[in-house]
mmCIF file with all atom_site columns, C-alpha atoms and ligand atoms in Angstrom:
data_model
loop_
_atom_site.group_PDB
_atom_site.id
_atom_site.type_symbol
_atom_site.label_atom_id
_atom_site.label_alt_id
_atom_site.label_comp_id
_atom_site.label_asym_id
_atom_site.label_entity_id
_atom_site.label_seq_id
_atom_site.pdbx_PDB_ins_code
_atom_site.Cartn_x
_atom_site.Cartn_y
_atom_site.Cartn_z
_atom_site.occupancy
_atom_site.B_iso_or_equiv
_atom_site.pdbx_formal_charge
_atom_site.auth_seq_id
_atom_site.auth_comp_id
_atom_site.auth_asym_id
_atom_site.auth_atom_id
_atom_site.pdbx_PDB_model_num
ATOM   1   C  CA  . MET A 1 1   ? -5.111  -13.902 5.665   1.00 96.00 ? 1   MET A CA  1
ATOM   2   C  CA  . GLU A 1 2   ? -6.946  -10.802 6.839   1.00 97.00 ? 2   GLU A CA  1
ATOM   3   C  CA  . ARG A 1 3   ? -5.811  -7.358  5.689   1.00 98.00 ? 3   ARG A CA  1
ATOM   4   C  CA  . ILE A 1 4   ? -4.842  -6.284  9.217   1.00 98.00 ? 4   ILE A CA  1
ATOM   5   C  CA  . THR A 1 5   ? -2.593  -9.347  9.557   1.00 98.00 ? 5   THR A CA  1
ATOM   6   C  CA  . ALA A 1 6   ? -0.911  -8.631  6.229   1.00 98.00 ? 6   ALA A CA  1
ATOM   7   C  CA  . LEU A 1 7   ? -0.327  -5.004  7.300   1.00 98.00 ? 7   LEU A CA  1
ATOM   8   C  CA  . GLU A 1 8   ? 1.021   -6.093  10.680  1.00 98.00 ? 8   GLU A CA  1
ATOM   9   C  CA  . GLN A 1 9   ? 3.366   -8.697  9.214   1.00 98.00 ? 9   GLN A CA  1
ATOM   10  C  CA  . ILE A 1 10  ? 4.737   -6.451  6.491   1.00 98.00 ? 10  ILE A CA  1
ATOM   11  C  CA  . THR A 1 11  ? 5.223   -3.347  8.642   1.00 98.00 ? 11  THR A CA  1
ATOM   12  C  CA  . SER A 1 12  ? 6.947   -5.376  11.366  1.00 98.00 ? 12  SER A CA  1
ATOM   13  C  CA  . GLN A 1 13  ? 9.666   -6.136  8.764   1.00 98.00 ? 13  GLN A CA  1
ATOM   14  C  CA  . LEU A 1 14  ? 10.182  -2.498  7.745   1.00 98.00 ? 14  LEU A CA  1
ATOM   15  C  CA  . LYS A 1 15  ? 12.921  -0.238  9.098   1.00 95.00 ? 15  LYS A CA  1
ATOM   16  C  CA  . ASP A 1 16  ? 13.441  3.224   7.657   1.00 96.00 ? 16  ASP A CA  1
ATOM   17  C  CA  . GLU A 1 17  ? 10.949  3.005   4.784   1.00 98.00 ? 17  GLU A CA  1
ATOM   18  C  CA  . LEU A 1 18  ? 8.277   5.646   4.203   1.00 98.00 ? 18  LEU A CA  1
ATOM   19  C  CA  . VAL A 1 19  ? 4.735   4.278   3.929   1.00 98.00 ? 19  VAL A CA  1
ATOM   20  C  CA  . VAL A 1 20  ? 1.782   5.644   1.972   1.00 98.00 ? 20  VAL A CA  1
ATOM   21  C  CA  . CYS A 1 21  ? -1.463  3.866   2.835   1.00 98.00 ? 21  CYS A CA  1
ATOM   22  C  CA  . ASN A 1 22  ? -4.770  3.728   1.003   1.00 98.00 ? 22  ASN A CA  1
ATOM   23  C  CA  . ILE A 1 23  ? -7.926  5.462   2.247   1.00 98.00 ? 23  ILE A CA  1
ATOM   24  C  CA  . GLY A 1 24  ? -10.438 3.736   4.504   1.00 97.00 ? 24  GLY A CA  1
ATOM   25  C  CA  . PHE A 1 25  ? -9.949  0.633   6.588   1.00 98.00 ? 25  PHE A CA  1
ATOM   26  C  CA  . PRO A 1 26  ? -6.395  -0.083  5.355   1.00 98.00 ? 26  PRO A CA  1
ATOM   27  C  CA  . SER A 1 27  ? -5.224  3.183   6.975   1.00 98.00 ? 27  SER A CA  1
ATOM   28  C  CA  . ARG A 1 28  ? -7.326  2.615   10.087  1.00 98.00 ? 28  ARG A CA  1
ATOM   29  C  CA  . GLU A 1 29  ? -5.920  -0.881  10.477  1.00 98.00 ? 29  GLU A CA  1
ATOM   30  C  CA  . LEU A 1 30  ? -2.348  0.265   9.855   1.00 98.00 ? 30  LEU A CA  1
ATOM   31  C  CA  . TYR A 1 31  ? -2.714  3.039   12.454  1.00 98.00 ? 31  TYR A CA  1
ATOM   32  C  CA  . HIS A 1 32  ? -4.084  0.466   14.887  1.00 98.00 ? 32  HIS A CA  1
ATOM   33  C  CA  . VAL A 1 33  ? -1.268  -2.081  14.435  1.00 98.00 ? 33  VAL A CA  1
ATOM   34  C  CA  . LYS A 1 34  ? 1.483   0.526   14.317  1.00 95.00 ? 34  LYS A CA  1
ATOM   35  C  CA  . ASP A 1 35  ? 1.494   4.290   14.062  1.00 97.00 ? 35  ASP A CA  1
ATOM   36  C  CA  . SER A 1 36  ? 4.594   6.181   12.952  1.00 98.00 ? 36  SER A CA  1
ATOM   37  C  CA  . PRO A 1 37  ? 5.546   9.594   11.567  1.00 98.00 ? 37  PRO A CA  1
ATOM   38  C  CA  . LYS A 1 38  ? 6.826   7.536   8.617   1.00 98.00 ? 38  LYS A CA  1
ATOM   39  C  CA  . HIS A 1 39  ? 3.208   6.718   7.730   1.00 98.00 ? 39  HIS A CA  1
ATOM   40  C  CA  . PHE A 1 40  ? 1.109   8.869   5.441   1.00 98.00 ? 40  PHE A CA  1
ATOM   41  C  CA  . TYR A 1 41  ? -2.536  7.862   5.814   1.00 98.00 ? 41  TYR A CA  1
ATOM   42  C  CA  . MET A 1 42  ? -4.047  8.996   2.531   1.00 97.00 ? 42  MET A CA  1
ATOM   43  C  CA  . MET A 1 43  ? -7.534  10.157  3.535   1.00 93.00 ? 43  MET A CA  1
ATOM   44  C  CA  . GLY A 1 44  ? -8.602  11.415  0.138   1.00 89.00 ? 44  GLY A CA  1
ATOM   45  C  CA  . SER A 1 45  ? -9.467  9.976   -3.209  1.00 94.00 ? 45  SER A CA  1
ATOM   46  C  CA  . MET A 1 46  ? -9.257  6.329   -4.184  1.00 97.00 ? 46  MET A CA  1
ATOM   47  C  CA  . GLY A 1 47  ? -6.443  5.656   -6.637  1.00 97.00 ? 47  GLY A CA  1
ATOM   48  C  CA  . MET A 1 48  ? -4.110  8.359   -5.385  1.00 98.00 ? 48  MET A CA  1
ATOM   49  C  CA  . ALA A 1 49  ? -1.886  6.322   -3.040  1.00 98.00 ? 49  ALA A CA  1
ATOM   50  C  CA  . SER A 1 50  ? 0.180   4.895   -5.907  1.00 98.00 ? 50  SER A CA  1
ATOM   51  C  CA  . SER A 1 51  ? 0.582   8.323   -7.556  1.00 98.00 ? 51  SER A CA  1
ATOM   52  C  CA  . ILE A 1 52  ? 1.557   9.993   -4.268  1.00 98.00 ? 52  ILE A CA  1
ATOM   53  C  CA  . GLY A 1 53  ? 4.001   7.141   -3.630  1.00 98.00 ? 53  GLY A CA  1
ATOM   54  C  CA  . LEU A 1 54  ? 5.520   7.617   -7.076  1.00 98.00 ? 54  LEU A CA  1
ATOM   55  C  CA  . GLY A 1 55  ? 6.036   11.350  -6.543  1.00 98.00 ? 55  GLY A CA  1
ATOM   56  C  CA  . LEU A 1 56  ? 7.549   10.700  -3.135  1.00 98.00 ? 56  LEU A CA  1
ATOM   57  C  CA  . ALA A 1 57  ? 9.907   8.016   -4.456  1.00 98.00 ? 57  ALA A CA  1
ATOM   58  C  CA  . LEU A 1 58  ? 11.109  10.283  -7.258  1.00 98.00 ? 58  LEU A CA  1
ATOM   59  C  CA  . SER A 1 59  ? 11.673  13.270  -4.995  1.00 98.00 ? 59  SER A CA  1
ATOM   60  C  CA  . GLN A 1 60  ? 13.893  11.711  -2.316  1.00 97.00 ? 60  GLN A CA  1
ATOM   61  C  CA  . LYS A 1 61  ? 16.105  8.652   -1.724  1.00 97.00 ? 61  LYS A CA  1
ATOM   62  C  CA  . ARG A 1 62  ? 14.348  6.674   1.009   1.00 98.00 ? 62  ARG A CA  1
ATOM   63  C  CA  . LYS A 1 63  ? 12.434  3.551   0.049   1.00 98.00 ? 63  LYS A CA  1
ATOM   64  C  CA  . VAL A 1 64  ? 8.686   4.065   -0.280  1.00 98.00 ? 64  VAL A CA  1
ATOM   65  C  CA  . ILE A 1 65  ? 6.137   1.337   0.386   1.00 98.00 ? 65  ILE A CA  1
ATOM   66  C  CA  . VAL A 1 66  ? 2.621   1.985   -0.910  1.00 98.00 ? 66  VAL A CA  1
ATOM   67  C  CA  . PHE A 1 67  ? -0.297  -0.036  0.436   1.00 98.00 ? 67  PHE A CA  1
ATOM   68  C  CA  . ASP A 1 68  ? -2.987  0.173   -2.222  1.00 98.00 ? 68  ASP A CA  1
ATOM   69  C  CA  . GLY A 1 69  ? -6.305  -1.612  -2.704  1.00 98.00 ? 69  GLY A CA  1
ATOM   70  C  CA  . ASP A 1 70  ? -7.533  -3.550  -5.728  1.00 98.00 ? 70  ASP A CA  1
ATOM   71  C  CA  . GLY A 1 71  ? -10.476 -1.169  -6.225  1.00 98.00 ? 71  GLY A CA  1
ATOM   72  C  CA  . SER A 1 72  ? -8.265  1.870   -5.921  1.00 98.00 ? 72  SER A CA  1
ATOM   73  C  CA  . LEU A 1 73  ? -5.622  0.577   -8.301  1.00 98.00 ? 73  LEU A CA  1
ATOM   74  C  CA  . LEU A 1 74  ? -8.326  -0.303  -10.820 1.00 98.00 ? 74  LEU A CA  1
ATOM   75  C  CA  . MET A 1 75  ? -9.630  3.266   -10.502 1.00 97.00 ? 75  MET A CA  1
ATOM   76  C  CA  . ASN A 1 76  ? -6.211  4.683   -11.452 1.00 98.00 ? 76  ASN A CA  1
ATOM   77  C  CA  . LEU A 1 77  ? -4.712  1.898   -13.547 1.00 97.00 ? 77  LEU A CA  1
ATOM   78  C  CA  . GLY A 1 78  ? -2.730  4.423   -15.597 1.00 98.00 ? 78  GLY A CA  1
ATOM   79  C  CA  . SER A 1 79  ? -0.601  4.918   -12.504 1.00 98.00 ? 79  SER A CA  1
ATOM   80  C  CA  . LEU A 1 80  ? 1.013   1.516   -13.142 1.00 98.00 ? 80  LEU A CA  1
ATOM   81  C  CA  . VAL A 1 81  ? 2.110   2.661   -16.602 1.00 98.00 ? 81  VAL A CA  1
ATOM   82  C  CA  . THR A 1 82  ? 3.561   5.887   -15.202 1.00 98.00 ? 82  THR A CA  1
ATOM   83  C  CA  . ILE A 1 83  ? 5.344   4.058   -12.377 1.00 98.00 ? 83  ILE A CA  1
ATOM   84  C  CA  . TYR A 1 84  ? 6.868   1.544   -14.782 1.00 98.00 ? 84  TYR A CA  1
ATOM   85  C  CA  . ASN A 1 85  ? 8.068   4.214   -17.184 1.00 98.00 ? 85  ASN A CA  1
ATOM   86  C  CA  . GLN A 1 86  ? 9.432   6.509   -14.454 1.00 98.00 ? 86  GLN A CA  1
ATOM   87  C  CA  . SER A 1 87  ? 11.002  3.367   -12.928 1.00 98.00 ? 87  SER A CA  1
ATOM   88  C  CA  . PRO A 1 88  ? 11.840  4.520   -9.373  1.00 98.00 ? 88  PRO A CA  1
ATOM   89  C  CA  . GLN A 1 89  ? 14.249  1.988   -7.846  1.00 98.00 ? 89  GLN A CA  1
ATOM   90  C  CA  . ASN A 1 90  ? 13.012  2.870   -4.349  1.00 98.00 ? 90  ASN A CA  1
ATOM   91  C  CA  . LEU A 1 91  ? 9.290   2.185   -4.854  1.00 98.00 ? 91  LEU A CA  1
ATOM   92  C  CA  . VAL A 1 92  ? 7.355   -0.892  -3.743  1.00 98.00 ? 92  VAL A CA  1
ATOM   93  C  CA  . LEU A 1 93  ? 3.657   -1.021  -4.636  1.00 98.00 ? 93  LEU A CA  1
ATOM   94  C  CA  . VAL A 1 94  ? 1.773   -3.490  -2.449  1.00 98.00 ? 94  VAL A CA  1
ATOM   95  C  CA  . VAL A 1 95  ? -1.770  -4.239  -3.570  1.00 98.00 ? 95  VAL A CA  1
ATOM   96  C  CA  . LEU A 1 96  ? -3.916  -5.681  -0.794  1.00 98.00 ? 96  LEU A CA  1
ATOM   97  C  CA  . ASP A 1 97  ? -6.414  -7.492  -3.002  1.00 98.00 ? 97  ASP A CA  1
ATOM   98  C  CA  . ASN A 1 98  ? -9.657  -8.592  -1.342  1.00 98.00 ? 98  ASN A CA  1
ATOM   99  C  CA  . GLU A 1 99  ? -11.530 -8.543  -4.665  1.00 98.00 ? 99  GLU A CA  1
ATOM   100 C  CA  . CYS A 1 100 ? -13.879 -5.874  -3.307  1.00 98.00 ? 100 CYS A CA  1
ATOM   101 C  CA  . TYR A 1 101 ? -14.370 -2.308  -2.113  1.00 98.00 ? 101 TYR A CA  1
ATOM   102 C  CA  . GLY A 1 102 ? -13.859 -3.536  1.421   1.00 98.00 ? 102 GLY A CA  1
ATOM   103 C  CA  . SER A 1 103 ? -14.031 -0.177  3.165   1.00 98.00 ? 103 SER A CA  1
ATOM   104 C  CA  . THR A 1 104 ? -17.485 0.626   1.824   1.00 97.00 ? 104 THR A CA  1
ATOM   105 C  CA  . GLY A 1 105 ? -19.304 -2.687  2.206   1.00 96.00 ? 105 GLY A CA  1
ATOM   106 C  CA  . ASN A 1 106 ? -17.509 -5.369  0.172   1.00 97.00 ? 106 ASN A CA  1
ATOM   107 C  CA  . GLN A 1 107 ? -18.992 -4.575  -3.234  1.00 98.00 ? 107 GLN A CA  1
ATOM   108 C  CA  . CYS A 1 108 ? -17.126 -6.746  -5.796  1.00 98.00 ? 108 CYS A CA  1
ATOM   109 C  CA  . THR A 1 109 ? -14.375 -5.363  -8.015  1.00 98.00 ? 109 THR A CA  1
ATOM   110 C  CA  . TYR A 1 110 ? -13.100 -7.085  -11.151 1.00 98.00 ? 110 TYR A CA  1
ATOM   111 C  CA  . SER A 1 111 ? -9.861  -8.299  -9.583  1.00 98.00 ? 111 SER A CA  1
ATOM   112 C  CA  . SER A 1 112 ? -11.325 -11.806 -9.208  1.00 97.00 ? 112 SER A CA  1
ATOM   113 C  CA  . THR A 1 113 ? -11.237 -12.153 -12.989 1.00 98.00 ? 113 THR A CA  1
ATOM   114 C  CA  . THR A 1 114 ? -8.536  -9.646  -13.954 1.00 98.00 ? 114 THR A CA  1
ATOM   115 C  CA  . ASP A 1 115 ? -5.210  -10.734 -12.455 1.00 98.00 ? 115 ASP A CA  1
ATOM   116 C  CA  . LEU A 1 116 ? -3.523  -7.526  -11.264 1.00 98.00 ? 116 LEU A CA  1
ATOM   117 C  CA  . LYS A 1 117 ? -0.050  -9.108  -11.118 1.00 98.00 ? 117 LYS A CA  1
ATOM   118 C  CA  . LYS A 1 118 ? -0.395  -10.140 -14.770 1.00 98.00 ? 118 LYS A CA  1
ATOM   119 C  CA  . VAL A 1 119 ? -1.528  -6.599  -15.574 1.00 98.00 ? 119 VAL A CA  1
ATOM   120 C  CA  . ALA A 1 120 ? 1.620   -5.222  -13.898 1.00 98.00 ? 120 ALA A CA  1
ATOM   121 C  CA  . GLU A 1 121 ? 3.772   -7.710  -15.827 1.00 98.00 ? 121 GLU A CA  1
ATOM   122 C  CA  . GLY A 1 122 ? 2.029   -6.722  -19.056 1.00 98.00 ? 122 GLY A CA  1
ATOM   123 C  CA  . VAL A 1 123 ? 2.806   -3.085  -18.313 1.00 98.00 ? 123 VAL A CA  1
ATOM   124 C  CA  . GLY A 1 124 ? 6.474   -4.056  -18.017 1.00 98.00 ? 124 GLY A CA  1
ATOM   125 C  CA  . PHE A 1 125 ? 7.182   -4.583  -14.302 1.00 98.00 ? 125 PHE A CA  1
ATOM   126 C  CA  . LYS A 1 126 ? 10.191  -6.932  -14.035 1.00 97.00 ? 126 LYS A CA  1
ATOM   127 C  CA  . ASN A 1 127 ? 9.928   -7.542  -10.321 1.00 98.00 ? 127 ASN A CA  1
ATOM   128 C  CA  . THR A 1 128 ? 6.557   -8.874  -9.197  1.00 98.00 ? 128 THR A CA  1
ATOM   129 C  CA  . ILE A 1 129 ? 5.658   -11.227 -6.382  1.00 98.00 ? 129 ILE A CA  1
ATOM   130 C  CA  . LEU A 1 130 ? 2.460   -12.943 -5.234  1.00 98.00 ? 130 LEU A CA  1
ATOM   131 C  CA  . TYR A 1 131 ? 1.424   -13.889 -1.705  1.00 98.00 ? 131 TYR A CA  1
ATOM   132 C  CA  . THR A 1 132 ? -1.645  -16.111 -1.883  1.00 96.00 ? 132 THR A CA  1
ATOM   133 C  CA  . GLU A 1 133 ? -4.627  -15.986 0.457   1.00 90.00 ? 133 GLU A CA  1
ATOM   134 C  CA  . SER A 1 134 ? -3.691  -19.271 2.142   1.00 90.00 ? 134 SER A CA  1
ATOM   135 C  CA  . GLU A 1 135 ? -0.285  -17.991 3.272   1.00 88.00 ? 135 GLU A CA  1
ATOM   136 C  CA  . ASP A 1 136 ? 0.043   -17.617 7.107   1.00 91.00 ? 136 ASP A CA  1
ATOM   137 C  CA  . LYS A 1 137 ? 3.331   -15.744 7.028   1.00 96.00 ? 137 LYS A CA  1
ATOM   138 C  CA  . ILE A 1 138 ? 4.501   -13.031 4.670   1.00 97.00 ? 138 ILE A CA  1
ATOM   139 C  CA  . ASP A 1 139 ? 8.291   -13.087 4.377   1.00 97.00 ? 139 ASP A CA  1
ATOM   140 C  CA  . PHE A 1 140 ? 8.838   -9.601  2.964   1.00 98.00 ? 140 PHE A CA  1
ATOM   141 C  CA  . SER A 1 141 ? 12.645  -9.809  2.799   1.00 97.00 ? 141 SER A CA  1
ATOM   142 C  CA  . PRO A 1 142 ? 12.759  -10.877 -0.898  1.00 97.00 ? 142 PRO A CA  1
ATOM   143 C  CA  . VAL A 1 143 ? 10.706  -7.785  -1.751  1.00 98.00 ? 143 VAL A CA  1
ATOM   144 C  CA  . LEU A 1 144 ? 13.004  -5.484  0.208   1.00 97.00 ? 144 LEU A CA  1
ATOM   145 C  CA  . ASP A 1 145 ? 16.005  -6.955  -1.613  1.00 97.00 ? 145 ASP A CA  1
ATOM   146 C  CA  . MET A 1 146 ? 14.509  -6.408  -5.081  1.00 97.00 ? 146 MET A CA  1
ATOM   147 C  CA  . GLU A 1 147 ? 15.258  -3.369  -7.188  1.00 96.00 ? 147 GLU A CA  1
ATOM   148 C  CA  . GLY A 1 148 ? 12.185  -1.222  -7.675  1.00 93.00 ? 148 GLY A CA  1
ATOM   149 C  CA  . PRO A 1 149 ? 9.716   -0.595  -8.905  1.00 98.00 ? 149 PRO A CA  1
ATOM   150 C  CA  . VAL A 1 150 ? 8.342   -3.778  -7.347  1.00 98.00 ? 150 VAL A CA  1
ATOM   151 C  CA  . PHE A 1 151 ? 4.733   -4.905  -7.673  1.00 98.00 ? 151 PHE A CA  1
ATOM   152 C  CA  . VAL A 1 152 ? 3.563   -7.000  -4.730  1.00 98.00 ? 152 VAL A CA  1
ATOM   153 C  CA  . HIS A 1 153 ? 0.216   -8.762  -5.045  1.00 98.00 ? 153 HIS A CA  1
ATOM   154 C  CA  . VAL A 1 154 ? -1.197  -9.875  -1.702  1.00 98.00 ? 154 VAL A CA  1
ATOM   155 C  CA  . LYS A 1 155 ? -4.435  -11.827 -1.932  1.00 98.00 ? 155 LYS A CA  1
ATOM   156 C  CA  . ILE A 1 156 ? -6.406  -11.318 1.283   1.00 98.00 ? 156 ILE A CA  1
ATOM   157 C  CA  . GLN A 1 157 ? -9.794  -12.232 2.732   1.00 96.00 ? 157 GLN A CA  1
ATOM   158 C  CA  . ALA A 1 158 ? -12.615 -9.707  2.501   1.00 97.00 ? 158 ALA A CA  1
ATOM   159 C  CA  . GLY A 1 159 ? -13.573 -7.995  5.750   1.00 96.00 ? 159 GLY A CA  1
ATOM   160 C  CA  . ASN A 1 160 ? -12.394 -5.167  7.959   1.00 98.00 ? 160 ASN A CA  1
ATOM   161 C  CA  . ALA A 1 161 ? -11.039 -5.293  11.498  1.00 98.00 ? 161 ALA A CA  1
ATOM   162 C  CA  . LYS A 1 162 ? -13.126 -3.549  14.154  1.00 97.00 ? 162 LYS A CA  1
ATOM   163 C  CA  . VAL A 1 163 ? -10.800 -0.612  14.665  1.00 98.00 ? 163 VAL A CA  1
ATOM   164 C  CA  . PRO A 1 164 ? -11.717 3.026   15.328  1.00 97.00 ? 164 PRO A CA  1
ATOM   165 C  CA  . VAL A 1 165 ? -11.116 5.953   13.004  1.00 97.00 ? 165 VAL A CA  1
ATOM   166 C  CA  . ILE A 1 166 ? -7.697  7.614   13.153  1.00 98.00 ? 166 ILE A CA  1
ATOM   167 C  CA  . PRO A 1 167 ? -7.793  10.311  15.836  1.00 97.00 ? 167 PRO A CA  1
ATOM   168 C  CA  . MET A 1 168 ? -5.710  12.759  13.811  1.00 97.00 ? 168 MET A CA  1
ATOM   169 C  CA  . GLU A 1 169 ? -6.766  15.454  11.379  1.00 96.00 ? 169 GLU A CA  1
ATOM   170 C  CA  . PRO A 1 170 ? -5.556  15.016  7.777   1.00 96.00 ? 170 PRO A CA  1
ATOM   171 C  CA  . GLU A 1 171 ? -3.489  18.243  8.100   1.00 97.00 ? 171 GLU A CA  1
ATOM   172 C  CA  . GLU A 1 172 ? -1.746  16.844  11.177  1.00 98.00 ? 172 GLU A CA  1
ATOM   173 C  CA  . ILE A 1 173 ? -0.948  13.597  9.356   1.00 98.00 ? 173 ILE A CA  1
ATOM   174 C  CA  . LYS A 1 174 ? 0.397   15.516  6.367   1.00 97.00 ? 174 LYS A CA  1
ATOM   175 C  CA  . GLU A 1 175 ? 2.521   17.934  8.401   1.00 98.00 ? 175 GLU A CA  1
ATOM   176 C  CA  . ARG A 1 176 ? 3.977   15.182  10.598  1.00 98.00 ? 176 ARG A CA  1
ATOM   177 C  CA  . PHE A 1 177 ? 4.852   13.190  7.482   1.00 98.00 ? 177 PHE A CA  1
ATOM   178 C  CA  . ILE A 1 178 ? 6.454   16.187  5.713   1.00 98.00 ? 178 ILE A CA  1
ATOM   179 C  CA  . ARG A 1 179 ? 8.644   16.813  8.794   1.00 98.00 ? 179 ARG A CA  1
ATOM   180 C  CA  . GLU A 1 180 ? 9.720   13.152  8.706   1.00 98.00 ? 180 GLU A CA  1
ATOM   181 C  CA  . VAL A 1 181 ? 10.558  13.296  4.986   1.00 97.00 ? 181 VAL A CA  1
ATOM   182 C  CA  . GLN A 1 182 ? 12.482  16.546  5.421   1.00 96.00 ? 182 GLN A CA  1
ATOM   183 C  CA  . GLY A 1 183 ? 14.355  15.100  8.408   1.00 93.00 ? 183 GLY A CA  1
ATOM   184 C  CA  . LYS A 1 184 ? 13.176  17.862  10.770  1.00 82.00 ? 184 LYS A CA  1
HETATM 185 C  C1  . LIG B 2 .   ? -12.839 8.556   -6.035  1.00 96.76 ? 1   LIG B C1  1
HETATM 186 C  C2  . LIG B 2 .   ? -13.437 7.906   -4.833  1.00 96.76 ? 1   LIG B C2  1
HETATM 187 N  N1  . LIG B 2 .   ? -14.571 7.181   -4.966  1.00 96.76 ? 1   LIG B N1  1
HETATM 188 C  C3  . LIG B 2 .   ? -15.120 6.590   -3.879  1.00 96.76 ? 1   LIG B C3  1
HETATM 189 C  C4  . LIG B 2 .   ? -14.551 6.731   -2.634  1.00 96.76 ? 1   LIG B C4  1
HETATM 190 C  C5  . LIG B 2 .   ? -15.199 6.056   -1.416  1.00 96.76 ? 1   LIG B C5  1
HETATM 191 N  N2  . LIG B 2 .   ? -14.380 4.901   -1.003  1.00 96.76 ? 1   LIG B N2  1
HETATM 192 C  C6  . LIG B 2 .   ? -13.449 5.010   -0.020  1.00 96.76 ? 1   LIG B C6  1
HETATM 193 S  S1  . LIG B 2 .   ? -12.613 3.585   0.222   1.00 96.76 ? 1   LIG B S1  1
HETATM 194 C  C7  . LIG B 2 .   ? -13.503 2.781   -0.963  1.00 96.76 ? 1   LIG B C7  1
HETATM 195 C  C8  . LIG B 2 .   ? -13.239 1.348   -1.294  1.00 96.76 ? 1   LIG B C8  1
HETATM 196 C  C9  . LIG B 2 .   ? -11.774 1.098   -1.602  1.00 96.76 ? 1   LIG B C9  1
HETATM 197 O  O1  . LIG B 2 .   ? -11.598 -0.221  -2.106  1.00 96.76 ? 1   LIG B O1  1
HETATM 198 P  P1  . LIG B 2 .   ? -10.151 -0.819  -2.270  1.00 96.76 ? 1   LIG B P1  1
HETATM 199 O  O2  . LIG B 2 .   ? -9.246  0.142   -2.893  1.00 96.76 ? 1   LIG B O2  1
HETATM 200 O  O3  . LIG B 2 .   ? -10.268 -2.161  -2.924  1.00 96.76 ? 1   LIG B O3  1
HETATM 201 O  O4  . LIG B 2 .   ? -9.664  -0.971  -0.759  1.00 96.76 ? 1   LIG B O4  1
HETATM 202 P  P2  . LIG B 2 .   ? -10.253 -1.909  0.424   1.00 96.76 ? 1   LIG B P2  1
HETATM 203 O  O5  . LIG B 2 .   ? -11.147 -1.024  1.222   1.00 96.76 ? 1   LIG B O5  1
HETATM 204 O  O6  . LIG B 2 .   ? -10.956 -3.064  -0.206  1.00 96.76 ? 1   LIG B O6  1
HETATM 205 O  O7  . LIG B 2 .   ? -9.040  -2.334  1.180   1.00 96.76 ? 1   LIG B O7  1
HETATM 206 C  C10 . LIG B 2 .   ? -14.462 3.634   -1.544  1.00 96.76 ? 1   LIG B C10 1
HETATM 207 C  C11 . LIG B 2 .   ? -15.441 3.237   -2.584  1.00 96.76 ? 1   LIG B C11 1
HETATM 208 C  C12 . LIG B 2 .   ? -13.375 7.506   -2.547  1.00 96.76 ? 1   LIG B C12 1
HETATM 209 N  N3  . LIG B 2 .   ? -12.743 7.694   -1.387  1.00 96.76 ? 1   LIG B N3  1
HETATM 210 N  N4  . LIG B 2 .   ? -12.827 8.062   -3.663  1.00 96.76 ? 1   LIG B N4  1
HETATM 211 MG MG1 . LIG B 2 .   ? -10.270 -4.004  -2.011  1.00 96.76 ? 2   LIG B MG1 1
#
């Protein structure tokens, strides 16, 4: 499955959840399949989506879905330990794992040899789920029924969809998202 298909299938099953999405093509693809004030496109540093998602989950009651990348999670692996120990029941961390830095030219990461789901389980995550690359349909309902924090490992094909950059300034994205979170 391609990343854009995984994003489309998962977001089509969401309702009121807040979404934090990783920098680069994941955010561009998510914006292209579905834009919403509930989406925070994280146009900053790799590795920060999971930490921002954790802070958001701890600071309010709505469920938070984070779309992270394998390279980004590996860059901030300590975030898994913090998430597990803070244990927010309303946080779902989805790792879209294409075994590469897809947004910058498909340079390989180590997620082909280091199993990120096993890492999450080693850290202590009780609720983990794997969707393999050969899957055509992602049924996300079991994930939404699980108590968080949930670690979702989605193996995807390398490659980016041909979608344009997001036509919004980062400040606009942030302010729109804050208004949504504050219910204004
Ligand atoms: C700290 C940091 N280093 C490098 C970059 C440049 N960069 C942006 S996206 C990206 C690749 C991200 O890979 P991954 O998290 O696996 O996501 P994918 O694009 O594969 O979905 C890189 C290297 C960055 N934004 N931040
Ligand atoms: Mg990747």
